[in-house]
PDB file of C-alpha atoms in Angstrom:
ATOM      1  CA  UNK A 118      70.142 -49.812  65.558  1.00 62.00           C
ATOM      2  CA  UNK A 119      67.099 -51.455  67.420  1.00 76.00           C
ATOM      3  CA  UNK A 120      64.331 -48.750  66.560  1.00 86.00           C
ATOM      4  CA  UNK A 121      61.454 -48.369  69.522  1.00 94.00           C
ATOM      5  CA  UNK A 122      58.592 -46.894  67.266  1.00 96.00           C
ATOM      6  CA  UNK A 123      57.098 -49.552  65.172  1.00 95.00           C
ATOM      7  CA  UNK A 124      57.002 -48.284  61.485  1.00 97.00           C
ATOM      8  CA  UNK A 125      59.962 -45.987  61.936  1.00 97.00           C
ATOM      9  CA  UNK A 126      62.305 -48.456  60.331  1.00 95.00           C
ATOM     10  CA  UNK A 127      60.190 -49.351  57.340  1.00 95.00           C
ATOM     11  CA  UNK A 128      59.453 -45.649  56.553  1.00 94.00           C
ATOM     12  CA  UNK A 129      63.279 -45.264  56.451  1.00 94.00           C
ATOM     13  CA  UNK A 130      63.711 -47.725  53.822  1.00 91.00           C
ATOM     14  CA  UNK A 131      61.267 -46.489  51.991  1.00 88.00           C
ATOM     15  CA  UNK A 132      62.492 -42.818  51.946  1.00 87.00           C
ATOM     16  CA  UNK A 133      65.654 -44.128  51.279  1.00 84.00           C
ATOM     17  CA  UNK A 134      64.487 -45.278  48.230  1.00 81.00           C
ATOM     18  CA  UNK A 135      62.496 -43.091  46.582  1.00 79.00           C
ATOM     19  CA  UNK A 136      65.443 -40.028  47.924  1.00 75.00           C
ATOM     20  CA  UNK A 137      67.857 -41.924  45.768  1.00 69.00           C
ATOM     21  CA  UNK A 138      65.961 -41.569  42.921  1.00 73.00           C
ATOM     22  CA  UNK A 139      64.568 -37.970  42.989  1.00 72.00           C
ATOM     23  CA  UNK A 140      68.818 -36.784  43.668  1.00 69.00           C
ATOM     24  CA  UNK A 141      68.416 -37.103  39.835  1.00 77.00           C
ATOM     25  CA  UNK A 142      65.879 -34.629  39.459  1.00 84.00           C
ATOM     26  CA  UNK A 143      65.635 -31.272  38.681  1.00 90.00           C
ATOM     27  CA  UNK A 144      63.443 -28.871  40.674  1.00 92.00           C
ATOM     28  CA  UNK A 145      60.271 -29.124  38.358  1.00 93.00           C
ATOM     29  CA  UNK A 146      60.289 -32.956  38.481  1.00 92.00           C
ATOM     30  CA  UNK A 147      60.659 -32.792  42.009  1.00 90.00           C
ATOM     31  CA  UNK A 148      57.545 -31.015  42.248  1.00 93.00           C
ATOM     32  CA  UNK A 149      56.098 -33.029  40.083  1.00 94.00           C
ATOM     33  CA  UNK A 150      56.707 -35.983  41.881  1.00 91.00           C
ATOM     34  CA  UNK A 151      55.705 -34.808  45.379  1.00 92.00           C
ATOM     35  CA  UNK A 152      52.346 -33.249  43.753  1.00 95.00           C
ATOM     36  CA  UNK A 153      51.713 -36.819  42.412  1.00 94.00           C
ATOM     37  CA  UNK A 154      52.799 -38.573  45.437  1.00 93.00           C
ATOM     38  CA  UNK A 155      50.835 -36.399  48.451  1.00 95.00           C
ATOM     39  CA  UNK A 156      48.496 -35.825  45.952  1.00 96.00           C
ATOM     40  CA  UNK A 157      46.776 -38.734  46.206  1.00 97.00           C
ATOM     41  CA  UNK A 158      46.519 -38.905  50.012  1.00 97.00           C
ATOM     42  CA  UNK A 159      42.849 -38.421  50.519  1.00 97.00           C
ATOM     43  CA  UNK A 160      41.273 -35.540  52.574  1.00 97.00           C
ATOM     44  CA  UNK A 161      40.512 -36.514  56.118  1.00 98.00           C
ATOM     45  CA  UNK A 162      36.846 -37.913  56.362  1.00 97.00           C
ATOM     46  CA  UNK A 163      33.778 -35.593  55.919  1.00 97.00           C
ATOM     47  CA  UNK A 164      35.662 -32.834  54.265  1.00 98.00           C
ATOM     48  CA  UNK A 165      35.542 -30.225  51.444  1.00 98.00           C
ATOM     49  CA  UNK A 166      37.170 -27.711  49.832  1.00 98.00           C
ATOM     50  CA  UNK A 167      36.530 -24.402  48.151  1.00 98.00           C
ATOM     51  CA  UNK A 168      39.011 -22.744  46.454  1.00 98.00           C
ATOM     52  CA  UNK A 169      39.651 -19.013  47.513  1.00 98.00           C
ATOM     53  CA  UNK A 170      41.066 -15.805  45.993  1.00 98.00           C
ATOM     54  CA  UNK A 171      42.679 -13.913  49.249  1.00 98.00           C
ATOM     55  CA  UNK A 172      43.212 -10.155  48.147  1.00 97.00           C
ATOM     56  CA  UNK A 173      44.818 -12.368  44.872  1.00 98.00           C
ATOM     57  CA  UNK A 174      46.774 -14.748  46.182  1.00 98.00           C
ATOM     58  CA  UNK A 175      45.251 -18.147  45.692  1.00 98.00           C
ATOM     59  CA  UNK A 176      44.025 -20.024  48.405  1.00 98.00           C
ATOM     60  CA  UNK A 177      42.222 -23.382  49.403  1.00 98.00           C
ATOM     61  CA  UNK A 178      38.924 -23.318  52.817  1.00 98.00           C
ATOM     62  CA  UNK A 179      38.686 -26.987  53.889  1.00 98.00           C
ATOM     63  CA  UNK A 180      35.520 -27.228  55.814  1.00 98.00           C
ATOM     64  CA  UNK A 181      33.492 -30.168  57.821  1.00 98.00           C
ATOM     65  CA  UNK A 182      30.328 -30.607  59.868  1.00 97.00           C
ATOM     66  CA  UNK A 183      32.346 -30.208  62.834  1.00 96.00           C
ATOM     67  CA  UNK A 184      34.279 -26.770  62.194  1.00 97.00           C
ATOM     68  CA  UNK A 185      33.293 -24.216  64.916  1.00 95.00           C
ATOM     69  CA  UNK A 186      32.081 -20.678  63.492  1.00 94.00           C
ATOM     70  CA  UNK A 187      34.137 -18.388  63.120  1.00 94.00           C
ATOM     71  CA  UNK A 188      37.456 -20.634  64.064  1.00 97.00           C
ATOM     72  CA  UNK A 189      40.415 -20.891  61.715  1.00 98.00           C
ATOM     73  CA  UNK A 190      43.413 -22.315  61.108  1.00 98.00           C
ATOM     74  CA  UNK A 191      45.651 -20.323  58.434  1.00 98.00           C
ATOM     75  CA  UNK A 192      48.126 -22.679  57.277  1.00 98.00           C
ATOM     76  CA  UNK A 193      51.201 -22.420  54.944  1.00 98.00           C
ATOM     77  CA  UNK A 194      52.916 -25.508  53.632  1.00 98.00           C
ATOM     78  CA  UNK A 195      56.556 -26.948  53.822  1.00 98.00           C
ATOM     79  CA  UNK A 196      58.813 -27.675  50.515  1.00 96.00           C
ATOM     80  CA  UNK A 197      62.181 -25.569  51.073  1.00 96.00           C
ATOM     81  CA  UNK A 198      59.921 -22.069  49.685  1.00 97.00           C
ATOM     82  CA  UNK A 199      60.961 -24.251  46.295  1.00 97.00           C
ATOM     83  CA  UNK A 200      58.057 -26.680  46.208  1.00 94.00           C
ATOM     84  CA  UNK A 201      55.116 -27.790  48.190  1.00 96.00           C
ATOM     85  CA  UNK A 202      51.099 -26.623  47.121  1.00 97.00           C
ATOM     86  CA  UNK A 203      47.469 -26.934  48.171  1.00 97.00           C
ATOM     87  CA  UNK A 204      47.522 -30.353  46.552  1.00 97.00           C
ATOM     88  CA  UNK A 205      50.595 -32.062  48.135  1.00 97.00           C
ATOM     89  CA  UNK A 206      49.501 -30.596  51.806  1.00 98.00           C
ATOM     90  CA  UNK A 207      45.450 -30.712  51.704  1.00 98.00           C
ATOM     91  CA  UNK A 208      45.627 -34.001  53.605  1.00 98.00           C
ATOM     92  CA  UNK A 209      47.501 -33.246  56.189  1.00 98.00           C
ATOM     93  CA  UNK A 210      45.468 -29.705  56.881  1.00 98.00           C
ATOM     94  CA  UNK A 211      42.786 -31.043  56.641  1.00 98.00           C
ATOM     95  CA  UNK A 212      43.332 -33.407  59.144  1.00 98.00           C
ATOM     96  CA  UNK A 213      44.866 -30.945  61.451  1.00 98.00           C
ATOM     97  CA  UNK A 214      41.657 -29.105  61.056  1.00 98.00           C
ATOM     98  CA  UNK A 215      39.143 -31.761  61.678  1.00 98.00           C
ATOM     99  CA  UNK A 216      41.235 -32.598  64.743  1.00 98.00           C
ATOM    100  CA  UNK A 217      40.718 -28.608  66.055  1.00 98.00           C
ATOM    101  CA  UNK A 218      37.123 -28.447  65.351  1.00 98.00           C
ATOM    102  CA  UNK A 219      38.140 -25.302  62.769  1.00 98.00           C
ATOM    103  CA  UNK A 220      37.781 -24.792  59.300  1.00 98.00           C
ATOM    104  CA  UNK A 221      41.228 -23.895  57.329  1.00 98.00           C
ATOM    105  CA  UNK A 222      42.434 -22.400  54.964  1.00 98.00           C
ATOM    106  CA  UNK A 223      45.505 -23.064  53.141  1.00 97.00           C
ATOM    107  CA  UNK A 224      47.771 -20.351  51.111  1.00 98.00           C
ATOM    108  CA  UNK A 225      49.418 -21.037  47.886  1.00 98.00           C
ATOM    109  CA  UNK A 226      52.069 -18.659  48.112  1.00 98.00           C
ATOM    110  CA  UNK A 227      54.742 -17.968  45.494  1.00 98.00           C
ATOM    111  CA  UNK A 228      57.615 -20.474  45.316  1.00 98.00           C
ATOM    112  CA  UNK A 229      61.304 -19.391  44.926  1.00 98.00           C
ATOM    113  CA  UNK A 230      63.165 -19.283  42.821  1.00 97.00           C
ATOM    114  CA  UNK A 231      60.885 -18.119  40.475  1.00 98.00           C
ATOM    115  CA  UNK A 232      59.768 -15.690  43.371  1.00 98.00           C
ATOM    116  CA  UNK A 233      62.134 -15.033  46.028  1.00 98.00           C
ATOM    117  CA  UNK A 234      62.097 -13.856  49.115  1.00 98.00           C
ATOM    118  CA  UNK A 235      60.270 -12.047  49.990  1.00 98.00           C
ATOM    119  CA  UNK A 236      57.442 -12.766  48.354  1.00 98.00           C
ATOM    120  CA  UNK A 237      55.824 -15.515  50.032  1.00 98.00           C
ATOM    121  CA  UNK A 238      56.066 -13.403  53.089  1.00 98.00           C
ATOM    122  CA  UNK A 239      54.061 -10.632  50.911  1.00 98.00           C
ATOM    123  CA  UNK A 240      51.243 -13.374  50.169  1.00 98.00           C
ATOM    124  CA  UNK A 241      50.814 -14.165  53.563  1.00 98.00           C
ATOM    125  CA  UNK A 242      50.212 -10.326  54.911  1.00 98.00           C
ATOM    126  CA  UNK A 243      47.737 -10.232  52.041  1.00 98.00           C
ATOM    127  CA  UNK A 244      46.230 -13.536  53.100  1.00 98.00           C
ATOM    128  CA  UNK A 245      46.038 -12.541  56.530  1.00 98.00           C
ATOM    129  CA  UNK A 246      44.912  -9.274  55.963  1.00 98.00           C
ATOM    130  CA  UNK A 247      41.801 -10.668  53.683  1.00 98.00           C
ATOM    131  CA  UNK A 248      40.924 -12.991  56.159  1.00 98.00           C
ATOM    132  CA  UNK A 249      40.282 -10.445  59.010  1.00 98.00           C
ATOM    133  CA  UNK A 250      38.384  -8.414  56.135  1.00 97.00           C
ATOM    134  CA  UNK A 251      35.733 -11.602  56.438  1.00 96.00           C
ATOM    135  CA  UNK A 252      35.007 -10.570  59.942  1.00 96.00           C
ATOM    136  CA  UNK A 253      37.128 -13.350  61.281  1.00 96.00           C
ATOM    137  CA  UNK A 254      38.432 -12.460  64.766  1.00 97.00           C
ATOM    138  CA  UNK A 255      42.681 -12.305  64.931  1.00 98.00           C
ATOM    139  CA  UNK A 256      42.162 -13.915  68.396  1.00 97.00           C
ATOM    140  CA  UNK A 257      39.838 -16.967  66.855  1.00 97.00           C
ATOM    141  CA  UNK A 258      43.072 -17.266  63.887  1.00 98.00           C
ATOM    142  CA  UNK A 259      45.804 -20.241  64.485  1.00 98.00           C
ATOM    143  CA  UNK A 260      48.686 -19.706  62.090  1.00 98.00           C
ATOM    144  CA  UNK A 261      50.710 -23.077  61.692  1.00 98.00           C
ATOM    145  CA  UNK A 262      52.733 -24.489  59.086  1.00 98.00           C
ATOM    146  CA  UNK A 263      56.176 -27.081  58.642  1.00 98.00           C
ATOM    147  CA  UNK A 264      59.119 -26.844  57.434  1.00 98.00           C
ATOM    148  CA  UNK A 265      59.349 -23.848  54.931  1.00 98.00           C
ATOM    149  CA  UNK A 266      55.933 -23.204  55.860  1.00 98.00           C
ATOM    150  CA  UNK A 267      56.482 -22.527  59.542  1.00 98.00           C
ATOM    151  CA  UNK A 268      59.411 -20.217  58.377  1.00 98.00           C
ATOM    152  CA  UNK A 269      57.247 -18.136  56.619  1.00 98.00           C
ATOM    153  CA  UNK A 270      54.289 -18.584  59.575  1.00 98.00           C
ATOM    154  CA  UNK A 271      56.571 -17.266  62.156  1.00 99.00           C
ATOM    155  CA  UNK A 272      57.950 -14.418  60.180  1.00 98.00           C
ATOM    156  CA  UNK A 273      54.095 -13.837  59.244  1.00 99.00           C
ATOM    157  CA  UNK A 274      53.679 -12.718  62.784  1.00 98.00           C
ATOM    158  CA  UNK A 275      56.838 -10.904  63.133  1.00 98.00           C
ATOM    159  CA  UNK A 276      55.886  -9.169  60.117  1.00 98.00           C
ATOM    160  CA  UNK A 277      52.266  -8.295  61.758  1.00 98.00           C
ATOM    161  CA  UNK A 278      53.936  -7.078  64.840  1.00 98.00           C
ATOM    162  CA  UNK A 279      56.077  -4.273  62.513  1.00 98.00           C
ATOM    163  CA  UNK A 280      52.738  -3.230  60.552  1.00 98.00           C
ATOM    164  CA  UNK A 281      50.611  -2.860  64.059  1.00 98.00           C
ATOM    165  CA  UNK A 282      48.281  -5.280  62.578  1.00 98.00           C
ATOM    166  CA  UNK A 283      46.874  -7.757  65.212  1.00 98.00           C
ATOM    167  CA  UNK A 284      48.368 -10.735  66.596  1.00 98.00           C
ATOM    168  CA  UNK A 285      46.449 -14.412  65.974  1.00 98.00           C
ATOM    169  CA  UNK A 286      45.715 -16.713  68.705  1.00 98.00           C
ATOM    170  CA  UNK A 287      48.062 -19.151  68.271  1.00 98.00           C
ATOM    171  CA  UNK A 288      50.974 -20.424  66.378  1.00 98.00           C
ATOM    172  CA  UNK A 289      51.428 -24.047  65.182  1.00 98.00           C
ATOM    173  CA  UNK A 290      54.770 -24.816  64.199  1.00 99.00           C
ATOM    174  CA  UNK A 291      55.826 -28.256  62.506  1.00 98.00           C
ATOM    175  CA  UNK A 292      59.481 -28.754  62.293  1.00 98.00           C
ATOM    176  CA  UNK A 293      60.273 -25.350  61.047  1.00 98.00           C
ATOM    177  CA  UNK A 294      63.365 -24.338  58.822  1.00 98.00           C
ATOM    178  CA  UNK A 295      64.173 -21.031  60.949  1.00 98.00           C
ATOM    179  CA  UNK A 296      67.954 -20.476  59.963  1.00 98.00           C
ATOM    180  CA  UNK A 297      68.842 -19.875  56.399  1.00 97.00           C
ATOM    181  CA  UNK A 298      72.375 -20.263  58.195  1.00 96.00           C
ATOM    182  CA  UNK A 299      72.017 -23.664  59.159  1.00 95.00           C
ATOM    183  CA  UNK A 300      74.345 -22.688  62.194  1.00 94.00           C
ATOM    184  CA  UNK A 301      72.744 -24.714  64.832  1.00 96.00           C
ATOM    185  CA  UNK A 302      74.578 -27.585  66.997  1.00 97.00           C
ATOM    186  CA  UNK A 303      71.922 -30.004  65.649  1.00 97.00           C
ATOM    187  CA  UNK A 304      73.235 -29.849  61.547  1.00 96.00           C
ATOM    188  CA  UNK A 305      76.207 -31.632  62.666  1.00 95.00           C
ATOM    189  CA  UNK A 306      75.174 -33.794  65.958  1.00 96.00           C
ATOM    190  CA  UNK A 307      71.725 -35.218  64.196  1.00 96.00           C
ATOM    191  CA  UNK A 308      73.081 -35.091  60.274  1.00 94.00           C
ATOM    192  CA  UNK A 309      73.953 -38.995  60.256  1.00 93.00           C
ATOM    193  CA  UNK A 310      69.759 -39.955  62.076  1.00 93.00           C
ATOM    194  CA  UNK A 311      68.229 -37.251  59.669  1.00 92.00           C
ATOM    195  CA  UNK A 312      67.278 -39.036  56.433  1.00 91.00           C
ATOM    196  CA  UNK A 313      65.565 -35.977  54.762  1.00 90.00           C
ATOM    197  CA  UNK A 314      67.625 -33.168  54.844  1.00 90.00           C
ATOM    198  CA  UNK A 315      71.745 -32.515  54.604  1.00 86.00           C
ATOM    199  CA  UNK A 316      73.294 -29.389  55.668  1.00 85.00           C
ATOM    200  CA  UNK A 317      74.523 -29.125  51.749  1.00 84.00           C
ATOM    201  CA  UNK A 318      71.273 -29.279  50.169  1.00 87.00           C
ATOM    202  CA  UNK A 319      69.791 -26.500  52.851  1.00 92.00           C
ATOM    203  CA  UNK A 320      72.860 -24.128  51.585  1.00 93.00           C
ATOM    204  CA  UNK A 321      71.164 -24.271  48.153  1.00 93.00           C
ATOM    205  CA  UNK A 322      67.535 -23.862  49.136  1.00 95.00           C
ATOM    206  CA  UNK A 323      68.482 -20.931  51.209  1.00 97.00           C
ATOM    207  CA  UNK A 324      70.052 -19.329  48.309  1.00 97.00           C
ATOM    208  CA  UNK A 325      67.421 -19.964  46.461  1.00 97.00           C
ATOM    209  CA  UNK A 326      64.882 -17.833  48.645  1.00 98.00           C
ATOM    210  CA  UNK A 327      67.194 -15.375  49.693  1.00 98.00           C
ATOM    211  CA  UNK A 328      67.528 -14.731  45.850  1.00 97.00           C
ATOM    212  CA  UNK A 329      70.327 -12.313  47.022  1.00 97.00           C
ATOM    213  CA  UNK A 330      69.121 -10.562  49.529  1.00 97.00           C
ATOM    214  CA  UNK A 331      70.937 -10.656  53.174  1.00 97.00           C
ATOM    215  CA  UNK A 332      69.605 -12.703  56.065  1.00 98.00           C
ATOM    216  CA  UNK A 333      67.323 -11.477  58.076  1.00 97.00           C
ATOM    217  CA  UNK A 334      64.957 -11.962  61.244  1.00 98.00           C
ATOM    218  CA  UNK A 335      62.635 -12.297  58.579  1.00 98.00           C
ATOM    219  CA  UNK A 336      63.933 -15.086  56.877  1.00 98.00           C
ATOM    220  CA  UNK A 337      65.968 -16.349  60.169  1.00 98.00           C
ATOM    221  CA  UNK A 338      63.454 -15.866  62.761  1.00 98.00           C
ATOM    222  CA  UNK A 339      65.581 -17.046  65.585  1.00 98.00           C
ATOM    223  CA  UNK A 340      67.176 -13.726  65.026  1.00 97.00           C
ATOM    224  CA  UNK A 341      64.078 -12.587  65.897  1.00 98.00           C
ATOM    225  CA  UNK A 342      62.817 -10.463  69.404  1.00 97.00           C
ATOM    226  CA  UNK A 343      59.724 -12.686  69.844  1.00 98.00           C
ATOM    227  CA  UNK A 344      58.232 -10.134  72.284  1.00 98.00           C
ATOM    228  CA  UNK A 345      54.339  -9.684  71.655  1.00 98.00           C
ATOM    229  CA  UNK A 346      53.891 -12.922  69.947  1.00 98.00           C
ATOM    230  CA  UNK A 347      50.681 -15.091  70.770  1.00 98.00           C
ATOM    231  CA  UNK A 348      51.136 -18.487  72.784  1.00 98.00           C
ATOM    232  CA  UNK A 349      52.879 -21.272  70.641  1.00 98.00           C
ATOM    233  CA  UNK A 350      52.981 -25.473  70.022  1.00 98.00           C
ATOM    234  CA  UNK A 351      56.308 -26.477  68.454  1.00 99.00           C
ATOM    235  CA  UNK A 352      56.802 -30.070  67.755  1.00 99.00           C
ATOM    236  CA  UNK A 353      60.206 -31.726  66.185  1.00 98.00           C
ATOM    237  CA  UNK A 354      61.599 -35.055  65.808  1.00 98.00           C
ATOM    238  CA  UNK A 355      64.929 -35.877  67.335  1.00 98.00           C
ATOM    239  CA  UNK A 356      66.327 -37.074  64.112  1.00 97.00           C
ATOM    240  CA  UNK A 357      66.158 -33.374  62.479  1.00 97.00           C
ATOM    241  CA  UNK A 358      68.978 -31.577  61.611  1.00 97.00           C
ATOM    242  CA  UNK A 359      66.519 -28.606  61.813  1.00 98.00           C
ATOM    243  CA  UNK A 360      66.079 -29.601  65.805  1.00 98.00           C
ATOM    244  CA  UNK A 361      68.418 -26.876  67.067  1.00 98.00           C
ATOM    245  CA  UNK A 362      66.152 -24.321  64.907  1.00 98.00           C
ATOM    246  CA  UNK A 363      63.130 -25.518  67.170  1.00 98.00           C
ATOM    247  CA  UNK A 364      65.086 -26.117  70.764  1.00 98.00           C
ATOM    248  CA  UNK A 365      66.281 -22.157  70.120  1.00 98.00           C
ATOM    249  CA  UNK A 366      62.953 -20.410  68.952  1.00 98.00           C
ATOM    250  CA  UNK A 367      61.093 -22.183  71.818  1.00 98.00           C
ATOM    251  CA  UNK A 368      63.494 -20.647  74.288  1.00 98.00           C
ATOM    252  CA  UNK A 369      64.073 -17.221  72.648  1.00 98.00           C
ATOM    253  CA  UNK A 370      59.721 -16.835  72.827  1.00 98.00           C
ATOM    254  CA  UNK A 371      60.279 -18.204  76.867  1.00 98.00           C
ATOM    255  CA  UNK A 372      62.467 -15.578  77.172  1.00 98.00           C
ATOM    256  CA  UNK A 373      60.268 -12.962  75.652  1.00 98.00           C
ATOM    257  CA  UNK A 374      57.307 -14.251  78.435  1.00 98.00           C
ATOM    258  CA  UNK A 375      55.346 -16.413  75.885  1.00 98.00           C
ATOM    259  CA  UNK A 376      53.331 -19.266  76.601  1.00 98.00           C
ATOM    260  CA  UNK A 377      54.916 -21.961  74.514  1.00 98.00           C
ATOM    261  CA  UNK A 378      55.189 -25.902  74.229  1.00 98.00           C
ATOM    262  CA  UNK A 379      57.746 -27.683  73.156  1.00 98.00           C
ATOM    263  CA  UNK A 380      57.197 -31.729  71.985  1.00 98.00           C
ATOM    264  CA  UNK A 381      60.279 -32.942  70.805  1.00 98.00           C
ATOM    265  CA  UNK A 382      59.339 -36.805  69.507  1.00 98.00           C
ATOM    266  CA  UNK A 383      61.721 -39.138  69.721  1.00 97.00           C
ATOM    267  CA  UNK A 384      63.107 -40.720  66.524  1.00 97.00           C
ATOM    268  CA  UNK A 385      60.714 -38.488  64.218  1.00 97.00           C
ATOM    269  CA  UNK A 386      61.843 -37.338  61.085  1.00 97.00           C
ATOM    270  CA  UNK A 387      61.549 -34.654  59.463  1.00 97.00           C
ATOM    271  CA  UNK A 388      57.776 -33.604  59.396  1.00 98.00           C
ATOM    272  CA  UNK A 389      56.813 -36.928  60.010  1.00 98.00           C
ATOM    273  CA  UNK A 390      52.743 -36.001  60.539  1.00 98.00           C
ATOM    274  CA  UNK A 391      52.840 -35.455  56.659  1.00 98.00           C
ATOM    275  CA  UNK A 392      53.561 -38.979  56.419  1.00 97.00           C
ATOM    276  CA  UNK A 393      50.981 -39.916  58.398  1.00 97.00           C
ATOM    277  CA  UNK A 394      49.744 -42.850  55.713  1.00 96.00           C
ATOM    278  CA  UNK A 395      52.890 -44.765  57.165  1.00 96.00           C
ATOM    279  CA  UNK A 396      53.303 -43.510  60.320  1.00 97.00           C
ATOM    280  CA  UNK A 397      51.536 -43.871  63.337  1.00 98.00           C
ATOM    281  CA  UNK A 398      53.176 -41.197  65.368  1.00 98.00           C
ATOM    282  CA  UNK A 399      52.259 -39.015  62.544  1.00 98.00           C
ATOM    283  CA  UNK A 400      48.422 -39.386  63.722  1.00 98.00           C
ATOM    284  CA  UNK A 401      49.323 -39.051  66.895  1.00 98.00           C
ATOM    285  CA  UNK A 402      51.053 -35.486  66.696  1.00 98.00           C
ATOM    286  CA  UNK A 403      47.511 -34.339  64.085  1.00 98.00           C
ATOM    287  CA  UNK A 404      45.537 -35.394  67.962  1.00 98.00           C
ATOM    288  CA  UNK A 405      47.995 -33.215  69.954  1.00 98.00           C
ATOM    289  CA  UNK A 406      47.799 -30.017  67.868  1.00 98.00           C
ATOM    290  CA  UNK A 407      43.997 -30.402  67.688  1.00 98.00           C
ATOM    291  CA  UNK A 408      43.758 -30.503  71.508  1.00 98.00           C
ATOM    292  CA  UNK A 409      46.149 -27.604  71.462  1.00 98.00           C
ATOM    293  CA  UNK A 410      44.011 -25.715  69.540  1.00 98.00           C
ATOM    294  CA  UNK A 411      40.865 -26.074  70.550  1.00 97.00           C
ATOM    295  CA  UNK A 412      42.243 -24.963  74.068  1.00 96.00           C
ATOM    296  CA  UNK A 413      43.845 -21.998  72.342  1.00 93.00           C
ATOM    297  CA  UNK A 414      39.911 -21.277  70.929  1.00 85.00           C
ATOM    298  CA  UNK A 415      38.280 -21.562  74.502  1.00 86.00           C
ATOM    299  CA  UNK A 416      41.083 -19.016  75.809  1.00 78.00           C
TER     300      UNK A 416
END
């Protein structure tokens, strides 16, 4: 296949390669490995970062010269709800953040399956809830994440909606997981472009968060009534399996009146701006969700 983007087919060969090997690992040398591999991605230019105790979960600010006052992006990272921390995702947030004009702040919620579900989703009410405790207006909040994380950032605001608690600004989501079912037409149409994620291995992971507890709207937010929630930027690469998760979500929150935008990126993988050290694209959709922002912020 003749691939249009430019690094797309080296970045594929690449993955290839270093998915072959970690098949062999077990889950704490997979974390391992993706802490010392993402890790080492520097933070974006001109930041810091402060580590934060939010109502006791544990927490990372990443601030610059250019952050706004009293703007904020609350962001929760990808891994399956198995792996992922502040480490392996700094980079990316705080790129996403420099890109907004906002300071962030990342959570470190509790992994599965150590600390199933739904656990995580407890961290991020208490995050949440610290945050506006600061002073920080709900309406000046963007809540993003990918993957995992934008599971747990979209049942975040479900959740908010249930305890009457106030709605953020925005919500950024990043090729989120949002069917533990894996039912969507995409798991079978994309499987054979997609060369991150089989329909197998998400059976597993699921489990694994569930921690036997039944599905919910919670955990499958395209179950969800999206009614109430704030305006939304979804972006997804065609070569997902997880595509169907985002095509459905952004027209269940349509259908519910919301303000959303949909960027589906042709030939993307799976969370592709975290791999923004090879490619390009990656960059590119960092730029879109800053503009995105920072129009949600003037609103």
């Amino acid at each position: 296949m003749a691939w249009k983007d430019p690094d797309i087919a080296e970045f594929r060969e690449l993955f290839k390669a270093r998915a072959a090997t970690r098949m062999t690992f077990g889950l704490a040398e997979q974390r391992a490995a993706f802490e010392t591999e993402m890790g080492a991605v520097p933070l974006a230019a001109g930041c810091t970062t402060e580590r934060l105790d939010l109502g006791g979960v544990a927490a990372e600010r990443i601030t610059h010269a250019g952050a706004a006052p009293g703007r904020l992006l609350l962001y929760f990272h990808g891994g399956g709800h198995v792996f992922g921390s502040l480490a392996t995702h700094r980079h990316l947030v705080s790129r996403l953040a420099v890109a907004a004009g906002t300071a962030a702040i990342h959570v470190d919620y509790r992994l599965a399956p150590e600390h199933p579900y739904p656990a995580g989703l407890d961290d991020a009410v208490t995050a949440y809830r610290a945050i506006l405790g600061m002073g920080i207006s709900p309406g000046s909040i963007v809540v993003g994440g990918e993957s995992a994380g934008g599971n747990l950032a979209a049942a975040l605001l479900l959740k908010l909606r249930e305890l009457d608690l106030p709605q953020p600004g925005g919500l950024y989501l990043l090729s989120p997981w949002l069917d533990m079912t894996a039912s969507g037409a995409s798991y079978e149409k994309r499987a054979a472009h997609d060369p991150m994620i089989a329909r197998d291995r998400i059976g597993l992971v699921a489990a694994a968060y569930l921690g036997g507890r039944a599905d919910d709207a919670f955990t499958s937010p395209i179950r969800a009534d999206l009614s109430g929630l704030p305006p939304m930027l979804i972006q997804v690469g065609t070569d997902e399996v997880l595509l169907s998760d985002s095509l459905t979500f952004a027209a269940n929150a349509a259908m519910a009146g919301i303000e959303v935008k949909l960027h589906v990126w042709p030939e993307m993988p799976h969370a592709w701006p975290l791999f923004h050290t090879h490619l390009r694209a990656g960059l590119a959709a960092i730029d879109e969700t800053g503009r995105w922002m920072r129009k949600i912020h003037e609103q």
